[in-house]
Tab-separated table of C-alpha atoms in Angstrom:
chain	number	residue	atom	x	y	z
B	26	UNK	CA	-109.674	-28.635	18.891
B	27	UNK	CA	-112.673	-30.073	17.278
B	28	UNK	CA	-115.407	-31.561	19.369
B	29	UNK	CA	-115.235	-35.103	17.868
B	30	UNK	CA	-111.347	-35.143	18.144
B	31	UNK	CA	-112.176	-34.319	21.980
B	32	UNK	CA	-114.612	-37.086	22.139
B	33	UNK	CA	-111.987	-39.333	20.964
B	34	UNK	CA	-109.249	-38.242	23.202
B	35	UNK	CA	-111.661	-38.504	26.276
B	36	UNK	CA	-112.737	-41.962	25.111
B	37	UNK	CA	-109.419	-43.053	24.761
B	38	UNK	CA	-108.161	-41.952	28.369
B	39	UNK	CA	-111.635	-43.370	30.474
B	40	UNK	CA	-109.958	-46.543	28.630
B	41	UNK	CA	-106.617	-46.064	29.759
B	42	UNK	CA	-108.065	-45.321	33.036
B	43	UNK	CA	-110.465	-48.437	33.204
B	44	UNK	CA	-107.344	-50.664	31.826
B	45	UNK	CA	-104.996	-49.514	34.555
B	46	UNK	CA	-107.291	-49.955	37.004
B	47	UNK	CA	-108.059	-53.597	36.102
B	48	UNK	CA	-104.136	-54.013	36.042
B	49	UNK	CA	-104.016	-52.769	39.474
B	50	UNK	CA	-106.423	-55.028	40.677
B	51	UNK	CA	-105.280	-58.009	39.159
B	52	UNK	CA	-101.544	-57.506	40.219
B	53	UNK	CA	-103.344	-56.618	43.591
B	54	UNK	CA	-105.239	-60.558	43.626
B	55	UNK	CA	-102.662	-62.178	42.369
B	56	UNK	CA	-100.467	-61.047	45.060
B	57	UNK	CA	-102.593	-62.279	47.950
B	58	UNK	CA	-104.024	-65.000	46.042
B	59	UNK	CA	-100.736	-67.618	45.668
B	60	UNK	CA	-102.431	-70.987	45.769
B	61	UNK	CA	-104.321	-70.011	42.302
B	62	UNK	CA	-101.260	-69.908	40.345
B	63	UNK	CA	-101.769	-66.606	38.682
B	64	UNK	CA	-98.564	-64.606	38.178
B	65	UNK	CA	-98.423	-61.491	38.744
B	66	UNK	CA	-96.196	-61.058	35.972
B	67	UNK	CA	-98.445	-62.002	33.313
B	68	UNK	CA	-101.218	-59.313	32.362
B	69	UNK	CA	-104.181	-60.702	30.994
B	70	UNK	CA	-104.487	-60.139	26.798
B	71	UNK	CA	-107.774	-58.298	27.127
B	72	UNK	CA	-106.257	-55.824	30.087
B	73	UNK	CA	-103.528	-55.894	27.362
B	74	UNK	CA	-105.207	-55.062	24.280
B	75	UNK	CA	-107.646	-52.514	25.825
B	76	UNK	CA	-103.750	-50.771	27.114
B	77	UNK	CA	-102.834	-50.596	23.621
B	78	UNK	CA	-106.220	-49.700	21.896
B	79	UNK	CA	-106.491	-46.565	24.424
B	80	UNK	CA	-103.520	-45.769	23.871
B	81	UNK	CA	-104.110	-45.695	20.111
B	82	UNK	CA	-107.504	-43.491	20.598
B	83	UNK	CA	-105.448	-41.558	22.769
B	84	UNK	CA	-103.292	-40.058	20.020
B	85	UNK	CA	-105.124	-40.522	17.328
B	86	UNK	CA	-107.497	-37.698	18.977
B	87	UNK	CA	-103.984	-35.659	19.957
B	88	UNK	CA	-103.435	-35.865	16.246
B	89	UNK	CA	-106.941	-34.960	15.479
B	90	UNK	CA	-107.279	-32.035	17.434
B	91	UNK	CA	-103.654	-30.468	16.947
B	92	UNK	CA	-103.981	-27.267	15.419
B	93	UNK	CA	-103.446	-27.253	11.623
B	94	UNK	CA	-100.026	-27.165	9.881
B	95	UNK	CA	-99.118	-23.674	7.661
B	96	UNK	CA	-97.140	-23.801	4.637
B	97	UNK	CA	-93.662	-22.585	5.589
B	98	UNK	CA	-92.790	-21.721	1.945
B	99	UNK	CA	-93.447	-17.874	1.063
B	100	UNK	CA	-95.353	-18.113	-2.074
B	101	UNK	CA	-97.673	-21.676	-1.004
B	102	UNK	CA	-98.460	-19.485	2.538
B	103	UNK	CA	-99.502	-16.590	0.911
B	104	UNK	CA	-101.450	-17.543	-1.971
B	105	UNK	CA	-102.887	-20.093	0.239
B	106	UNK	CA	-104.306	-16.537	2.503
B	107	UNK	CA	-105.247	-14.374	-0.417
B	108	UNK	CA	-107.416	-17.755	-1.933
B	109	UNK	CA	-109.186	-17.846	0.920
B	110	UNK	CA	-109.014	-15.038	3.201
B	111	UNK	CA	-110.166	-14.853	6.392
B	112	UNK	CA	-112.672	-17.793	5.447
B	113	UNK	CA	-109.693	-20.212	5.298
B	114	UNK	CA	-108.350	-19.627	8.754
B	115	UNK	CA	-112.558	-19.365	10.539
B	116	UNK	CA	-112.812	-23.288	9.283
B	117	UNK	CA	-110.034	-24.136	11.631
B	118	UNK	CA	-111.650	-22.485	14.661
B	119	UNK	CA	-111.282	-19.612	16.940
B	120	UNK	CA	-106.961	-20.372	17.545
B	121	UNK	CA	-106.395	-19.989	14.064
B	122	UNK	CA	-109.051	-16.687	13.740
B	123	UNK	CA	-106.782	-15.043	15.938
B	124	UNK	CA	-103.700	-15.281	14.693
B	125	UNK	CA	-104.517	-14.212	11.207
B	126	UNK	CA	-102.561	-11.158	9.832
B	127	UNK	CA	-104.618	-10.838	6.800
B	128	UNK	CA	-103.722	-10.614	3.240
B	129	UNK	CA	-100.047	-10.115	3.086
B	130	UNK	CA	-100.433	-7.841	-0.287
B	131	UNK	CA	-102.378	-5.193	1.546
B	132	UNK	CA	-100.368	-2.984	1.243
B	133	UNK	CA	-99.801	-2.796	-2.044
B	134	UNK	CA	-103.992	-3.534	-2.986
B	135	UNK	CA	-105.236	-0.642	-0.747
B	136	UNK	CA	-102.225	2.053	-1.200
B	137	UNK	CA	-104.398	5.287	-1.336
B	138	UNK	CA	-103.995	7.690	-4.109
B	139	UNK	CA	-102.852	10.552	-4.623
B	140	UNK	CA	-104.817	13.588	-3.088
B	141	UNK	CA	-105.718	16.540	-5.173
B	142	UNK	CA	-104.181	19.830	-2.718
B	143	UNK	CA	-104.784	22.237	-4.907
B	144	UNK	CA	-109.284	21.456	-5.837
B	145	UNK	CA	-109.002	20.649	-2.002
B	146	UNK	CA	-107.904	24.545	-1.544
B	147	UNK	CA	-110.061	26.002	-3.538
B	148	UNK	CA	-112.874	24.050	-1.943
B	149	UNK	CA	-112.268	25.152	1.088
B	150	UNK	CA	-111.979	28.611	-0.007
B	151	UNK	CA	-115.493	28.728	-1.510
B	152	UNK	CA	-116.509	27.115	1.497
B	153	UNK	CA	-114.879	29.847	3.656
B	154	UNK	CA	-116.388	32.665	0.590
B	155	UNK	CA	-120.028	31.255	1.203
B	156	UNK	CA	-119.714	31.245	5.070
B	157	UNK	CA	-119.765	35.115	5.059
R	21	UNK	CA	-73.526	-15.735	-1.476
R	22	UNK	CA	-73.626	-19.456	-0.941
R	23	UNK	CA	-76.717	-21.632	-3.007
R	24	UNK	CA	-78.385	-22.172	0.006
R	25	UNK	CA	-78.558	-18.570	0.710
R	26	UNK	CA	-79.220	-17.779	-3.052
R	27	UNK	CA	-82.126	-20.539	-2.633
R	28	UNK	CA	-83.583	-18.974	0.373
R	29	UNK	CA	-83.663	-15.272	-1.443
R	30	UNK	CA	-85.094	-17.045	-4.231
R	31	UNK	CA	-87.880	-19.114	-2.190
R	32	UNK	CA	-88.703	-17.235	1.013
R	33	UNK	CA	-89.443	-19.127	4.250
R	34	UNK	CA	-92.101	-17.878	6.172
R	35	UNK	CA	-90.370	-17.754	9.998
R	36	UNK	CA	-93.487	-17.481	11.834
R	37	UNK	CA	-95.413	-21.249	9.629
R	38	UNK	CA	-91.978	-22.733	11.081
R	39	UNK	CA	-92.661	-21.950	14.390
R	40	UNK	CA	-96.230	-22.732	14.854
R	41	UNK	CA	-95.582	-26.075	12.965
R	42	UNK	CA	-92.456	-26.868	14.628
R	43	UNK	CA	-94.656	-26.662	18.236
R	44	UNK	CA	-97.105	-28.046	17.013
R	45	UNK	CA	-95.271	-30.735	16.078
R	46	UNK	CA	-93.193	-31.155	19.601
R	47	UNK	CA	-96.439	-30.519	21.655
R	48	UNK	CA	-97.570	-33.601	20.250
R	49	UNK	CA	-94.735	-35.852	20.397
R	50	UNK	CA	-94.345	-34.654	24.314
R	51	UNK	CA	-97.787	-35.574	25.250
R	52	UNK	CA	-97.520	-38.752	22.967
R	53	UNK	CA	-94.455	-39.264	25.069
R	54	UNK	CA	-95.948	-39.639	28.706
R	55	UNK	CA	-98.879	-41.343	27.321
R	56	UNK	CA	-96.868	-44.015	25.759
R	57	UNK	CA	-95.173	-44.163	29.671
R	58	UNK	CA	-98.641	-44.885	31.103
R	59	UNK	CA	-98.799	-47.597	28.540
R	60	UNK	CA	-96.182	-49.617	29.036
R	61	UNK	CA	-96.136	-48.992	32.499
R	62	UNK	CA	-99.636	-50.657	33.129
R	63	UNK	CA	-98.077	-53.259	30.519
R	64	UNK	CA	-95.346	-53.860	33.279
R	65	UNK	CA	-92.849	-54.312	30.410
R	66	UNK	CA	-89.108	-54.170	31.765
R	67	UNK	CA	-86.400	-53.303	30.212
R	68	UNK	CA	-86.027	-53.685	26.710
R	69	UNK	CA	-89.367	-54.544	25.971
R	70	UNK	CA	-90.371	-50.907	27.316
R	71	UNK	CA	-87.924	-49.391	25.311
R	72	UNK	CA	-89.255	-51.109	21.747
R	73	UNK	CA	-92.711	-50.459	22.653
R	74	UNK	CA	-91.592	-46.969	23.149
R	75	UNK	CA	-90.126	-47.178	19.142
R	76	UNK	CA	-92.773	-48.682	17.799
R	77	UNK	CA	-95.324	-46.668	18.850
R	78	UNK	CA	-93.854	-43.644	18.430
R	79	UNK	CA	-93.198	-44.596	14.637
R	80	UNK	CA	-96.804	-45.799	14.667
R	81	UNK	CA	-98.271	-42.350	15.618
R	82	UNK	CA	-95.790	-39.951	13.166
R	83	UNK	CA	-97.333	-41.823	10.355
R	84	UNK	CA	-100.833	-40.937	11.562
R	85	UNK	CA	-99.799	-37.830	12.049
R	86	UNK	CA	-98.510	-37.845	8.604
R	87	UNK	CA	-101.644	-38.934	7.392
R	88	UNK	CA	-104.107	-36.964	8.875
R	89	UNK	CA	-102.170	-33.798	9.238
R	90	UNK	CA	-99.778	-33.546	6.495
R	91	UNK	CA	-100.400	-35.742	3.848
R	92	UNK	CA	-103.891	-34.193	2.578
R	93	UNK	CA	-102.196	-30.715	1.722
R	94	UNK	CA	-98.965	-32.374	0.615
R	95	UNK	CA	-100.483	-34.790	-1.717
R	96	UNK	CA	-103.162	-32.454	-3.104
R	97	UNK	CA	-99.615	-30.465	-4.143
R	98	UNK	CA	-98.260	-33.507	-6.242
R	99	UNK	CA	-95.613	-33.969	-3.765
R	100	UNK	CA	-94.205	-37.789	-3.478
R	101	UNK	CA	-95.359	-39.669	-0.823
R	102	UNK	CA	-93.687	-38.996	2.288
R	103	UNK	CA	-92.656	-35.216	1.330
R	104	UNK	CA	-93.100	-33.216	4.310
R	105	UNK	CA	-91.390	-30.139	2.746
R	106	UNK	CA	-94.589	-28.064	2.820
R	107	UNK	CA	-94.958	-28.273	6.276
R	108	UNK	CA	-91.177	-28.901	7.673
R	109	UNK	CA	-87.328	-28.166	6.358
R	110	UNK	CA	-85.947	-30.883	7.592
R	111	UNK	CA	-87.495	-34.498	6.808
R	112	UNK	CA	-85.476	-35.943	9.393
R	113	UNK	CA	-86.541	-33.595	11.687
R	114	UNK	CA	-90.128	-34.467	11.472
R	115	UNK	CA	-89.596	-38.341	11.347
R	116	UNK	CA	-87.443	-38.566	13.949
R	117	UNK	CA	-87.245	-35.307	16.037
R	118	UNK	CA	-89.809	-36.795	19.012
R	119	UNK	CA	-87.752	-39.701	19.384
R	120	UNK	CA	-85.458	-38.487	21.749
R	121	UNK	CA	-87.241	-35.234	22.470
R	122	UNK	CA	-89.554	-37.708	24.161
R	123	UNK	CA	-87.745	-40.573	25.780
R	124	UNK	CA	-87.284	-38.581	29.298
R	125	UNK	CA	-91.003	-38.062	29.509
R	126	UNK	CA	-91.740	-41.731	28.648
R	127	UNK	CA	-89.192	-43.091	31.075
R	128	UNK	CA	-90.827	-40.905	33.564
R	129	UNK	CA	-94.661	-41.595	33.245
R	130	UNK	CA	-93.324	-45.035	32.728
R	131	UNK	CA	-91.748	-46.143	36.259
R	132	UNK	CA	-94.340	-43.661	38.061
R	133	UNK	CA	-97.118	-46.102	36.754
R	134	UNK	CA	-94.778	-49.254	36.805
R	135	UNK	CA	-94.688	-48.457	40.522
R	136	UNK	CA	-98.786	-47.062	41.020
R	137	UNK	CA	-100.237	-50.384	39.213
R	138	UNK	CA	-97.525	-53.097	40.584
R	139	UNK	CA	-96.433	-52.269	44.123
């Protein structure tokens, strides 16, 4: 989760906190105060609109900060990894860094080759000659 | 070997993308969920009225969610609008899976506040 997407979310719930709390209150005055004719039923549009704007901010920082989407199709997820490595999952933060696997064609890019016994041998045998 | 089968040998599915994106995807509409409670609870809405705000806003925030997490990827692919098939098997799945994954945590958060901001 990105700061700014945090900023967001955090803005959006002090909001949804400050709008309850003005709800609260005014169903609280309302309730003592009869002889005004305020109904308690009745929210005031700005209590209202500051509900619905929150809750707005709200998710549009959820959605913000959600951790990003992977192609579910074989060949879009992997080319997708060997384009960009291990660069294309750092950008998305330290969530995403650890759950990569790497380059799913490793095996077949890095497959060692074959070793040579038989120079090995006789390697080892001068080796062993010039040790005496 | 039936053609979805054949289809699946043919195009791969990566399990593990439909997990993570399938979590992602309920994590959000859950939260979504309870918040949307706290909404229409301070609202005071009764009823019906609860219920629709519930719809509508829940529609509201799958598009955004379309738009800021899946349509960027989908459409830089040349997929039509509204294609989530990069992301998600099902398209019904994705636009309407949180609807009722959702509705007991709304109806939860929803009285609790109805009750904390009115009584």
């Amino acid at each position: 989760m990105g700061f700014p997407a945090r900023l967001v979310t955090l803005a959006g719930l002090v909001l949804l906190a400050h709008a309850g709390y003005s709800a609260q209150e005014h169903a609280a005055l309302s309730s003592t105060l009869v002889n005004l004719q305020l109904s308690a039923k009745t929210l005031p549009l700005d209590i209202s609109i500051e509900t619905i704007v929150a809750t707005l901010l709200v998710s549009l920082g959820l959605i913000w900060g959600s951790p990003q989407l992977r192609p579910i199709q074989w060949h879009v997820w992997a080319g997708k990894i060997e384009r960009e490595g291990i660069a294309g999952s750092a950008s998305q933060g330290k969530e995403a860094e650890k759950n990569f696997q790497g380059n799913p064609f490793n095996a077949l890019e890095f497959r060692s080759g074959f070793v040579d016994i038989r120079k090995q041998r006789r390697d080892f045998a001068d080796w062993a000659k010039s040790g005496k | 070997m039936s053609s979805s089968e054949q289809e699946l040998q043919i195009h791969p599915i990566v399990q593990e993308s439909v997990v993570h994106n399938a979590k992602t995807l309920s994590n959000f509409h859950s939260l979504t969920a309870s918040l949307f409670g706290v909404t229409a609870g301070i609202l005071g809405l009764e009823s019906y009225a609860g219920f629709l705000l519930y719809l509508v806003l829940s529609v509201i925030t799958t598009l955004l969610f379309y738009v800021i997490q899946v349509a960027p990827a989908s459409l830089a692919e040349k997929k039509p609008l509204f294609d989530t098939t990069r992301f998600f098997k099902g398209a019904l799945d994705f636009w309407t899976g949180g609807l009722f994954s959702g509705l007991s945590g709304f109806v939860l958060t929803w009285t609790l506040f109805y009750g904390l901001v009115r009584v």
